[in-house]
Tab-separated table of C-alpha atoms in Angstrom:
chain	number	residue	atom	x	y	z
A	1	UNK	CA	9.924	-32.103	-0.676
A	2	UNK	CA	6.777	-30.629	0.548
A	3	UNK	CA	5.847	-26.972	-0.169
A	4	UNK	CA	6.080	-25.743	3.375
A	5	UNK	CA	9.752	-27.293	3.837
A	6	UNK	CA	10.895	-25.717	0.298
A	7	UNK	CA	9.710	-22.382	1.401
A	8	UNK	CA	11.067	-22.563	4.936
A	9	UNK	CA	14.415	-23.195	3.305
A	10	UNK	CA	14.138	-20.647	1.066
A	11	UNK	CA	13.375	-18.091	4.020
A	12	UNK	CA	16.169	-19.547	6.300
A	13	UNK	CA	18.676	-18.921	3.173
A	14	UNK	CA	17.432	-14.884	2.849
A	15	UNK	CA	17.591	-14.714	6.610
A	16	UNK	CA	21.246	-15.693	6.569
A	17	UNK	CA	21.907	-12.992	4.183
A	18	UNK	CA	19.832	-10.144	6.114
A	19	UNK	CA	21.640	-11.086	9.337
A	20	UNK	CA	25.012	-10.763	7.723
A	21	UNK	CA	24.159	-7.133	6.666
A	22	UNK	CA	22.931	-6.766	10.223
A	23	UNK	CA	25.785	-7.925	12.061
A	24	UNK	CA	28.032	-5.776	9.610
A	25	UNK	CA	25.723	-2.663	10.464
A	26	UNK	CA	26.110	-3.378	14.276
A	27	UNK	CA	29.736	-3.718	14.287
A	28	UNK	CA	29.871	-0.087	13.203
A	29	UNK	CA	30.782	-0.638	9.473
A	30	UNK	CA	29.000	1.974	6.848
A	31	UNK	CA	26.775	-0.094	4.712
A	32	UNK	CA	26.544	0.937	1.096
A	33	UNK	CA	23.709	2.156	-0.916
A	34	UNK	CA	23.433	-1.178	-2.650
A	35	UNK	CA	23.841	-2.968	0.785
A	36	UNK	CA	20.611	-0.867	2.453
A	37	UNK	CA	18.716	-1.629	-0.770
A	38	UNK	CA	19.493	-5.135	-0.606
A	39	UNK	CA	18.499	-5.391	3.274
A	40	UNK	CA	15.214	-3.417	2.271
A	41	UNK	CA	14.565	-6.090	-0.059
A	42	UNK	CA	15.199	-8.961	2.009
A	43	UNK	CA	12.752	-7.648	4.467
A	44	UNK	CA	10.592	-7.712	2.203
A	45	UNK	CA	10.951	-11.162	0.740
A	46	UNK	CA	11.242	-12.699	3.978
A	47	UNK	CA	7.349	-11.145	4.846
A	48	UNK	CA	5.917	-12.445	1.650
A	49	UNK	CA	7.593	-16.101	2.370
A	50	UNK	CA	6.379	-15.908	5.747
A	51	UNK	CA	2.839	-15.046	4.421
A	52	UNK	CA	3.054	-17.889	2.015
A	53	UNK	CA	4.265	-20.232	4.347
A	54	UNK	CA	1.234	-19.561	6.788
A	55	UNK	CA	-1.137	-20.179	3.836
A	56	UNK	CA	0.684	-23.511	3.006
A	57	UNK	CA	0.487	-24.929	6.488
A	58	UNK	CA	-3.128	-23.616	6.727
A	59	UNK	CA	-3.920	-25.523	3.534
A	60	UNK	CA	-2.153	-28.656	4.707
A	61	UNK	CA	-4.071	-28.688	8.076
A	62	UNK	CA	-7.218	-28.468	6.114
A	63	UNK	CA	-6.178	-31.200	3.680
A	64	UNK	CA	-5.315	-33.548	6.404
A	65	UNK	CA	-8.799	-32.833	8.204
A	66	UNK	CA	-10.626	-33.425	5.213
A	67	UNK	CA	-8.820	-36.505	4.272
A	68	UNK	CA	-10.882	-40.002	4.090
A	69	UNK	CA	-9.109	-43.347	4.047
A	70	UNK	CA	-9.288	-45.120	0.662
A	71	UNK	CA	-10.757	-48.271	2.625
A	72	UNK	CA	-12.969	-46.738	4.880
A	73	UNK	CA	-16.456	-44.537	5.233
A	74	UNK	CA	-18.700	-43.117	7.605
A	75	UNK	CA	-21.012	-46.404	6.833
A	76	UNK	CA	-18.515	-49.174	7.205
A	77	UNK	CA	-15.296	-50.472	5.822
A	78	UNK	CA	-16.800	-51.603	2.480
A	79	UNK	CA	-19.345	-49.154	1.935
A	80	UNK	CA	-18.786	-45.884	-0.395
A	81	UNK	CA	-18.485	-42.546	1.189
A	82	UNK	CA	-21.473	-40.950	2.628
A	83	UNK	CA	-20.554	-37.665	0.961
A	84	UNK	CA	-17.768	-35.571	-0.232
A	85	UNK	CA	-16.552	-32.701	1.896
A	86	UNK	CA	-13.957	-30.580	0.020
A	87	UNK	CA	-12.279	-27.597	1.090
A	88	UNK	CA	-11.043	-25.403	-1.549
A	89	UNK	CA	-8.265	-22.740	-0.675
A	90	UNK	CA	-7.563	-20.157	-3.184
A	91	UNK	CA	-3.643	-19.743	-3.500
A	92	UNK	CA	-3.846	-17.122	-6.335
A	93	UNK	CA	-2.049	-14.150	-5.874
A	94	UNK	CA	-4.226	-10.810	-4.873
A	95	UNK	CA	-5.499	-9.240	-7.819
A	96	UNK	CA	-4.859	-12.121	-10.162
A	97	UNK	CA	-8.330	-12.349	-11.590
A	98	UNK	CA	-7.736	-8.720	-13.042
A	99	UNK	CA	-4.449	-9.522	-14.349
A	100	UNK	CA	-5.987	-12.409	-16.208
A	101	UNK	CA	-8.391	-9.988	-17.701
A	102	UNK	CA	-5.730	-7.493	-18.952
A	103	UNK	CA	-3.633	-9.790	-20.521
A	104	UNK	CA	-6.718	-11.762	-22.199
A	105	UNK	CA	-7.751	-8.625	-23.477
A	106	UNK	CA	-4.247	-7.824	-24.737
A	107	UNK	CA	-3.782	-11.022	-26.346
A	108	UNK	CA	-7.045	-10.908	-28.167
A	109	UNK	CA	-6.021	-7.400	-29.808
A	110	UNK	CA	-8.453	-5.871	-27.618
A	111	UNK	CA	-11.576	-8.000	-28.964
A	112	UNK	CA	-13.611	-8.918	-25.999
A	113	UNK	CA	-15.605	-11.925	-27.397
A	114	UNK	CA	-12.311	-13.049	-28.718
A	115	UNK	CA	-10.730	-12.787	-25.268
A	116	UNK	CA	-13.803	-14.303	-23.610
A	117	UNK	CA	-13.281	-17.446	-25.949
A	118	UNK	CA	-9.653	-17.662	-24.997
A	119	UNK	CA	-10.807	-17.494	-21.440
A	120	UNK	CA	-12.825	-20.513	-22.056
A	121	UNK	CA	-10.803	-22.550	-24.079
A	122	UNK	CA	-8.070	-22.017	-21.935
A	123	UNK	CA	-9.409	-23.334	-18.893
A	124	UNK	CA	-9.631	-19.892	-16.961
A	125	UNK	CA	-12.271	-19.643	-14.165
A	126	UNK	CA	-15.891	-18.880	-14.996
A	127	UNK	CA	-15.714	-15.517	-13.583
A	128	UNK	CA	-12.987	-14.553	-15.882
A	129	UNK	CA	-15.105	-15.735	-18.873
A	130	UNK	CA	-18.277	-14.051	-17.746
A	131	UNK	CA	-16.408	-10.984	-17.199
A	132	UNK	CA	-14.982	-10.914	-20.637
A	133	UNK	CA	-18.633	-12.275	-22.296
A	134	UNK	CA	-20.904	-9.758	-20.526
A	135	UNK	CA	-19.232	-6.470	-19.650
A	136	UNK	CA	-19.813	-3.822	-22.451
A	137	UNK	CA	-16.710	-1.949	-23.346
A	138	UNK	CA	-17.079	1.654	-22.108
A	139	UNK	CA	-15.158	4.811	-23.577
A	140	UNK	CA	-12.363	4.164	-21.119
A	141	UNK	CA	-11.889	0.349	-21.528
A	142	UNK	CA	-13.582	-2.841	-19.924
A	143	UNK	CA	-15.063	-2.348	-16.742
A	144	UNK	CA	-14.052	-4.577	-13.847
A	145	UNK	CA	-16.987	-5.999	-11.788
A	146	UNK	CA	-16.901	-5.078	-8.112
A	147	UNK	CA	-16.022	-8.274	-6.838
A	148	UNK	CA	-12.748	-8.424	-8.872
A	149	UNK	CA	-12.136	-4.613	-8.076
A	150	UNK	CA	-12.361	-4.912	-4.186
A	151	UNK	CA	-9.853	-7.816	-4.291
A	152	UNK	CA	-7.554	-5.207	-6.217
A	153	UNK	CA	-8.195	-2.741	-3.575
A	154	UNK	CA	-7.577	-4.826	-0.907
A	155	UNK	CA	-4.368	-6.168	-2.196
A	156	UNK	CA	-3.458	-2.225	-2.660
A	157	UNK	CA	-3.019	-2.235	1.296
A	158	UNK	CA	0.607	-3.492	1.587
A	159	UNK	CA	1.773	-1.802	-1.659
A	160	UNK	CA	0.365	1.669	-0.627
A	161	UNK	CA	2.285	2.787	2.494
A	162	UNK	CA	-0.602	5.162	3.634
A	163	UNK	CA	-3.206	2.394	3.234
A	164	UNK	CA	-0.787	0.148	4.829
A	165	UNK	CA	-0.582	2.547	7.884
A	166	UNK	CA	-4.356	2.263	8.537
A	167	UNK	CA	-6.038	4.912	6.567
A	168	UNK	CA	-9.849	4.062	6.407
A	169	UNK	CA	-11.155	3.077	3.145
A	170	UNK	CA	-15.076	4.160	2.787
A	171	UNK	CA	-17.272	3.901	-0.467
A	172	UNK	CA	-18.242	6.878	-2.276
A	173	UNK	CA	-21.962	6.700	-3.119
A	174	UNK	CA	-22.507	8.369	-6.563
A	175	UNK	CA	-18.974	9.693	-6.331
A	176	UNK	CA	-19.366	12.011	-3.334
A	177	UNK	CA	-19.048	11.784	0.888
A	178	UNK	CA	-19.513	14.454	3.386
A	179	UNK	CA	-18.301	13.787	6.868
A	180	UNK	CA	-19.043	16.072	9.657
A	181	UNK	CA	-16.670	16.955	12.072
A	182	UNK	CA	-16.889	19.081	15.678
A	183	UNK	CA	-14.406	22.080	14.911
A	184	UNK	CA	-15.471	23.703	18.119
A	185	UNK	CA	-16.966	22.046	21.033
A	186	UNK	CA	-19.133	23.137	24.000
A	187	UNK	CA	-17.864	24.954	26.955
A	188	UNK	CA	-18.644	23.243	30.141
A	189	UNK	CA	-17.950	24.581	33.681
A	190	UNK	CA	-19.128	25.307	37.172
A	191	UNK	CA	-21.504	27.879	38.273
A	192	UNK	CA	-22.484	29.623	41.494
A	193	UNK	CA	-26.011	29.623	42.726
A	194	UNK	CA	-28.358	31.536	40.583
A	195	UNK	CA	-25.962	32.356	38.024
A	196	UNK	CA	-26.803	31.808	34.532
A	197	UNK	CA	-25.423	28.912	32.686
A	198	UNK	CA	-23.163	30.312	29.759
A	199	UNK	CA	-24.932	29.382	26.098
A	200	UNK	CA	-22.183	27.935	23.907
A	201	UNK	CA	-22.796	26.327	20.433
A	202	UNK	CA	-20.826	23.686	18.863
A	203	UNK	CA	-19.125	24.642	15.409
A	204	UNK	CA	-19.230	22.140	12.618
A	205	UNK	CA	-17.334	21.730	9.610
A	206	UNK	CA	-17.164	19.079	6.998
A	207	UNK	CA	-14.658	16.677	5.269
A	208	UNK	CA	-15.787	16.463	2.011
A	209	UNK	CA	-14.610	13.436	-0.602
A	210	UNK	CA	-15.213	13.672	-4.250
A	211	UNK	CA	-14.167	10.981	-6.726
A	212	UNK	CA	-11.301	12.080	-8.778
A	213	UNK	CA	-9.911	10.016	-11.638
A	214	UNK	CA	-6.616	8.276	-11.045
A	215	UNK	CA	-4.801	6.496	-14.304
A	216	UNK	CA	-1.920	4.271	-14.058
A	217	UNK	CA	-0.075	2.879	-17.015
A	218	UNK	CA	1.583	-0.441	-17.057
A	219	UNK	CA	3.908	-1.508	-19.610
A	220	UNK	CA	4.117	-5.564	-19.871
A	221	UNK	CA	6.254	-7.417	-22.104
A	222	UNK	CA	4.396	-9.031	-25.052
A	223	UNK	CA	6.669	-12.303	-24.182
A	224	UNK	CA	4.600	-12.771	-20.653
A	225	UNK	CA	1.352	-12.301	-22.540
A	226	UNK	CA	2.178	-14.882	-25.159
A	227	UNK	CA	1.010	-17.706	-22.210
A	228	UNK	CA	-2.490	-18.011	-23.297
A	229	UNK	CA	-3.070	-20.572	-20.640
A	230	UNK	CA	-3.469	-20.344	-16.654
A	231	UNK	CA	0.189	-19.424	-15.572
A	232	UNK	CA	0.169	-18.254	-11.891
A	233	UNK	CA	3.910	-17.074	-12.367
A	234	UNK	CA	2.886	-14.601	-15.053
A	235	UNK	CA	-0.613	-13.427	-13.640
A	236	UNK	CA	1.622	-12.809	-10.359
A	237	UNK	CA	3.847	-10.415	-12.575
A	238	UNK	CA	1.100	-8.668	-13.923
A	239	UNK	CA	-0.709	-8.386	-10.735
A	240	UNK	CA	2.092	-7.021	-9.246
A	241	UNK	CA	3.034	-4.601	-12.019
A	242	UNK	CA	-0.717	-3.206	-11.823
A	243	UNK	CA	-0.777	-3.022	-7.974
A	244	UNK	CA	2.971	-1.449	-7.605
A	245	UNK	CA	2.092	1.163	-10.126
A	246	UNK	CA	-1.487	2.061	-8.580
A	247	UNK	CA	-0.048	1.814	-4.937
A	248	UNK	CA	2.808	4.417	-5.967
A	249	UNK	CA	0.323	6.819	-7.510
A	250	UNK	CA	-1.748	6.685	-4.825
A	251	UNK	CA	0.775	7.669	-2.467
A	252	UNK	CA	2.202	10.361	-4.295
A	253	UNK	CA	-0.843	12.409	-3.992
A	254	UNK	CA	-2.004	11.070	-0.546
A	255	UNK	CA	1.239	12.425	0.855
A	256	UNK	CA	2.287	15.554	-1.200
A	257	UNK	CA	-0.360	16.722	-3.703
A	258	UNK	CA	-1.397	20.164	-2.996
A	259	UNK	CA	-5.037	19.193	-4.534
A	260	UNK	CA	-7.395	20.726	-6.753
A	261	UNK	CA	-10.722	20.074	-8.635
A	262	UNK	CA	-8.927	17.211	-10.271
A	263	UNK	CA	-6.399	16.178	-7.442
A	264	UNK	CA	-6.523	15.102	-4.004
A	265	UNK	CA	-5.108	17.114	-1.339
A	266	UNK	CA	-2.278	15.372	0.581
A	267	UNK	CA	-1.107	15.322	4.020
A	268	UNK	CA	1.644	17.750	3.722
A	269	UNK	CA	-1.315	20.331	2.706
A	270	UNK	CA	-3.844	19.028	5.096
A	271	UNK	CA	-1.268	20.058	7.916
A	272	UNK	CA	-1.895	23.070	9.972
A	273	UNK	CA	0.794	25.688	9.406
A	274	UNK	CA	1.656	25.663	13.162
A	275	UNK	CA	1.850	21.869	12.857
A	276	UNK	CA	4.933	22.393	10.408
A	277	UNK	CA	8.207	22.381	12.121
A	278	UNK	CA	11.778	22.849	10.581
A	279	UNK	CA	14.147	20.290	11.461
A	280	UNK	CA	17.652	21.039	13.334
A	281	UNK	CA	20.461	21.121	11.167
A	282	UNK	CA	23.765	19.187	12.098
A	283	UNK	CA	21.606	18.115	15.202
A	284	UNK	CA	23.142	16.029	18.323
A	285	UNK	CA	20.812	13.224	19.775
A	286	UNK	CA	19.404	15.551	22.304
A	287	UNK	CA	18.061	17.928	19.487
A	288	UNK	CA	16.649	15.084	17.120
A	289	UNK	CA	14.621	13.629	20.124
A	290	UNK	CA	13.285	16.862	21.174
A	291	UNK	CA	12.428	17.414	17.619
A	292	UNK	CA	10.549	14.192	17.127
A	293	UNK	CA	8.997	14.543	20.322
A	294	UNK	CA	7.796	18.210	19.096
A	295	UNK	CA	5.748	16.608	16.012
A	296	UNK	CA	4.206	14.000	18.790
A	297	UNK	CA	3.115	16.907	20.901
A	298	UNK	CA	1.656	18.821	18.527
A	299	UNK	CA	-0.982	15.802	18.303
A	300	UNK	CA	-1.200	15.341	21.649
A	301	UNK	CA	-1.778	19.149	22.634
A	302	UNK	CA	-4.389	19.223	20.190
A	303	UNK	CA	-6.228	16.301	22.096
A	304	UNK	CA	-5.990	14.366	18.790
A	305	UNK	CA	-7.695	10.603	19.233
A	306	UNK	CA	-3.744	9.095	18.728
A	307	UNK	CA	-5.834	5.896	18.005
A	308	UNK	CA	-3.608	4.805	15.377
A	309	UNK	CA	-0.350	6.904	15.050
A	310	UNK	CA	2.525	6.454	13.305
A	311	UNK	CA	5.406	8.067	10.918
A	312	UNK	CA	6.037	8.463	7.376
A	313	UNK	CA	9.611	9.161	5.886
A	314	UNK	CA	11.889	8.455	3.069
A	315	UNK	CA	14.277	5.337	3.760
A	316	UNK	CA	17.002	7.627	3.758
A	317	UNK	CA	15.901	9.349	6.885
A	318	UNK	CA	15.035	5.918	8.730
A	319	UNK	CA	18.528	4.672	7.712
A	320	UNK	CA	20.396	7.551	9.010
A	321	UNK	CA	18.465	7.537	12.249
A	322	UNK	CA	19.045	3.775	12.465
A	323	UNK	CA	22.806	4.555	12.295
A	324	UNK	CA	22.791	6.895	15.222
A	325	UNK	CA	25.028	5.741	18.242
A	326	UNK	CA	25.156	7.128	21.950
A	327	UNK	CA	28.242	7.961	23.821
A	328	UNK	CA	28.546	4.439	24.600
A	329	UNK	CA	28.352	3.077	21.024
A	330	UNK	CA	24.818	1.766	21.599
A	331	UNK	CA	22.097	2.162	18.852
A	332	UNK	CA	20.092	5.464	19.677
A	333	UNK	CA	16.803	4.288	18.287
A	334	UNK	CA	17.340	0.218	18.832
A	335	UNK	CA	13.348	-0.062	18.360
A	336	UNK	CA	13.831	0.565	14.557
A	337	UNK	CA	14.966	-2.624	14.004
A	338	UNK	CA	11.335	-3.615	15.365
A	339	UNK	CA	9.515	-1.296	12.481
A	340	UNK	CA	9.269	1.267	15.266
A	341	UNK	CA	10.410	4.842	16.199
A	342	UNK	CA	9.745	6.432	19.658
A	343	UNK	CA	7.060	3.986	20.357
A	344	UNK	CA	4.992	4.068	16.808
A	345	UNK	CA	5.421	2.239	14.038
A	346	UNK	CA	6.825	4.013	10.754
A	347	UNK	CA	6.291	3.543	6.880
A	348	UNK	CA	8.519	4.205	4.197
A	349	UNK	CA	7.822	5.885	0.821
A	350	UNK	CA	10.140	6.924	-1.956
A	351	UNK	CA	7.134	9.046	-2.770
A	352	UNK	CA	8.325	11.307	-0.304
A	353	UNK	CA	11.173	13.455	-1.956
A	354	UNK	CA	14.645	14.075	-0.878
A	355	UNK	CA	15.575	16.696	-3.261
A	356	UNK	CA	13.416	19.502	-1.750
A	357	UNK	CA	14.799	22.920	-0.648
A	358	UNK	CA	17.307	25.462	-2.284
A	359	UNK	CA	20.083	22.793	-1.968
A	360	UNK	CA	17.777	20.287	-3.270
A	361	UNK	CA	18.554	17.782	-0.392
A	362	UNK	CA	15.946	18.342	2.245
A	363	UNK	CA	13.029	15.965	2.833
A	364	UNK	CA	10.257	15.575	5.510
A	365	UNK	CA	8.835	13.269	8.255
A	366	UNK	CA	5.400	13.021	8.766
A	367	UNK	CA	3.835	11.887	12.370
A	368	UNK	CA	0.127	11.195	11.559
A	369	UNK	CA	-3.027	9.859	13.379
A	370	UNK	CA	-4.025	7.527	10.337
A	371	UNK	CA	-7.508	6.720	12.108
A	372	UNK	CA	-8.506	10.243	10.905
A	373	UNK	CA	-7.284	9.755	7.325
A	374	UNK	CA	-9.780	8.585	4.922
A	375	UNK	CA	-9.872	7.258	1.562
A	376	UNK	CA	-13.125	7.175	-0.691
A	377	UNK	CA	-13.352	4.961	-3.588
A	378	UNK	CA	-15.971	4.088	-5.943
A	379	UNK	CA	-14.993	0.253	-5.904
A	380	UNK	CA	-14.573	0.425	-9.864
A	381	UNK	CA	-11.770	-0.407	-12.051
A	382	UNK	CA	-11.589	0.094	-15.648
A	383	UNK	CA	-9.100	-1.464	-17.759
A	384	UNK	CA	-7.583	-0.649	-21.292
A	385	UNK	CA	-4.647	-1.485	-23.496
A	386	UNK	CA	-2.416	-0.576	-26.610
A	387	UNK	CA	0.448	-1.756	-28.298
A	388	UNK	CA	1.152	1.389	-30.498
A	389	UNK	CA	0.961	4.072	-27.675
A	390	UNK	CA	4.106	5.550	-26.243
A	391	UNK	CA	4.787	6.410	-22.370
A	392	UNK	CA	7.220	8.352	-20.367
A	393	UNK	CA	9.573	6.295	-18.182
A	394	UNK	CA	10.718	7.683	-14.494
A	395	UNK	CA	13.209	9.665	-16.089
A	396	UNK	CA	10.973	11.557	-18.263
A	397	UNK	CA	12.259	9.943	-21.745
A	398	UNK	CA	9.371	9.158	-23.991
A	399	UNK	CA	9.459	5.286	-24.913
A	400	UNK	CA	7.500	3.561	-27.471
A	401	UNK	CA	5.705	0.628	-26.615
A	402	UNK	CA	5.524	-0.931	-30.205
A	403	UNK	CA	9.317	-0.510	-30.551
A	404	UNK	CA	9.881	-1.957	-27.151
A	405	UNK	CA	7.446	-4.969	-27.886
A	406	UNK	CA	5.245	-4.241	-24.901
A	407	UNK	CA	1.247	-4.094	-24.299
A	408	UNK	CA	0.477	-0.787	-22.614
A	409	UNK	CA	-2.310	-1.330	-19.874
A	410	UNK	CA	-3.874	1.589	-18.523
A	411	UNK	CA	-5.903	1.245	-15.042
A	412	UNK	CA	-8.432	3.801	-14.190
A	413	UNK	CA	-9.999	4.273	-10.845
A	414	UNK	CA	-11.665	6.906	-9.151
A	415	UNK	CA	-10.916	7.833	-5.363
A	416	UNK	CA	-10.353	10.739	-3.027
A	417	UNK	CA	-8.300	11.513	0.298
A	418	UNK	CA	-9.095	13.642	3.282
A	419	UNK	CA	-8.189	14.123	6.702
A	420	UNK	CA	-11.245	14.471	9.060
A	421	UNK	CA	-9.483	16.502	11.822
A	422	UNK	CA	-6.317	18.618	10.531
A	423	UNK	CA	-4.814	18.463	13.841
A	424	UNK	CA	-4.035	14.918	13.156
A	425	UNK	CA	-1.378	15.865	10.826
A	426	UNK	CA	2.227	17.029	11.912
A	427	UNK	CA	5.257	17.479	9.417
A	428	UNK	CA	8.793	17.846	9.791
A	429	UNK	CA	10.048	19.848	6.776
A	430	UNK	CA	13.781	20.588	5.718
A	431	UNK	CA	15.010	17.013	6.981
A	432	UNK	CA	18.820	17.113	5.250
A	433	UNK	CA	19.645	14.003	7.777
A	434	UNK	CA	21.277	11.693	5.445
A	435	UNK	CA	22.076	13.594	2.557
A	436	UNK	CA	25.019	12.419	0.614
A	437	UNK	CA	24.321	8.490	2.101
């Protein structure tokens, strides 16, 4: 069975399960929390399989186009081929090179030269060998070359909801960047004969980006690191852990960080006070529609570019909106099934809390023009490792990597986040919809 056929079969099986859940939801049955989580997971898996199928089909087409019959060549039936035309398709998962560097360093006990030797003997690519052979370890670990770091940054796009919604990535030269913006434009009007033209000046303001240090800790089982040779599945697992941890850390700060000399300011605190609107409590469909329309109106009334607008919210909120029905039993927002809400696509993130407010059950909805959101980054990554360090898990409990037989990989990057025109952010606060789901 070809790879394409196998992947299509896997996708069909996942789609059957997803359609069963969709039919159950359409019939008015309440989906459990586990079923909602399964539905989201199936969507992600189907999307990843579709991307893999597209790459596999492209590889098959290129392979067929480059094929030469064994008994024929450009110079005749019996002559040798005039020249080899080879097309190479890299099917390695995004960030695999960085993952290989990380696990080779960990397997070598932090000895960079030993790691380079292991890479050479294990059949790794020359880029991996050269990275481990020539880069001098710094105080914060091994510096990843710019070409490898760029692949990780690009691979972060589907993992970070802010990046995936279209935030613009910019290089930080020497760790700093200033983008001017027009705060107040000139006044233009019609005048009468022999009437003085009023003189007005533009008022400018600056959006300043300054590199801020971001770190992510990724615990990896030593059983995985025991595979010294090339193993795409292990590379994929390590790369996914690195990317997911980094993406979650970015979203946490790009969405709700209050900002400081050390932390980037998130969307919640870039929003103007007049663009923060409380959600209606126990609303009907009319009130909900007015509330969502009001968030959109705040950008439109400020003459925002509206070039790449979208919604951000916690999964709880979108599932509650998806369950709403009108008086005839029809879905109030059927476009949610296509990934849109009121004509604009939405992104989901668990980094938007659902435990805000005095009752601990409030959340937020964001409507943002992401073409006005900028991520400045130096384009450098550094990696360090430890087998003895301890870390805090999601519950705040201290975990010993040594006791768990894990290797703790630390990833350090430098970036910042900013909004060029603050009028491009509207926030719906005190959203209790779906509490108790």
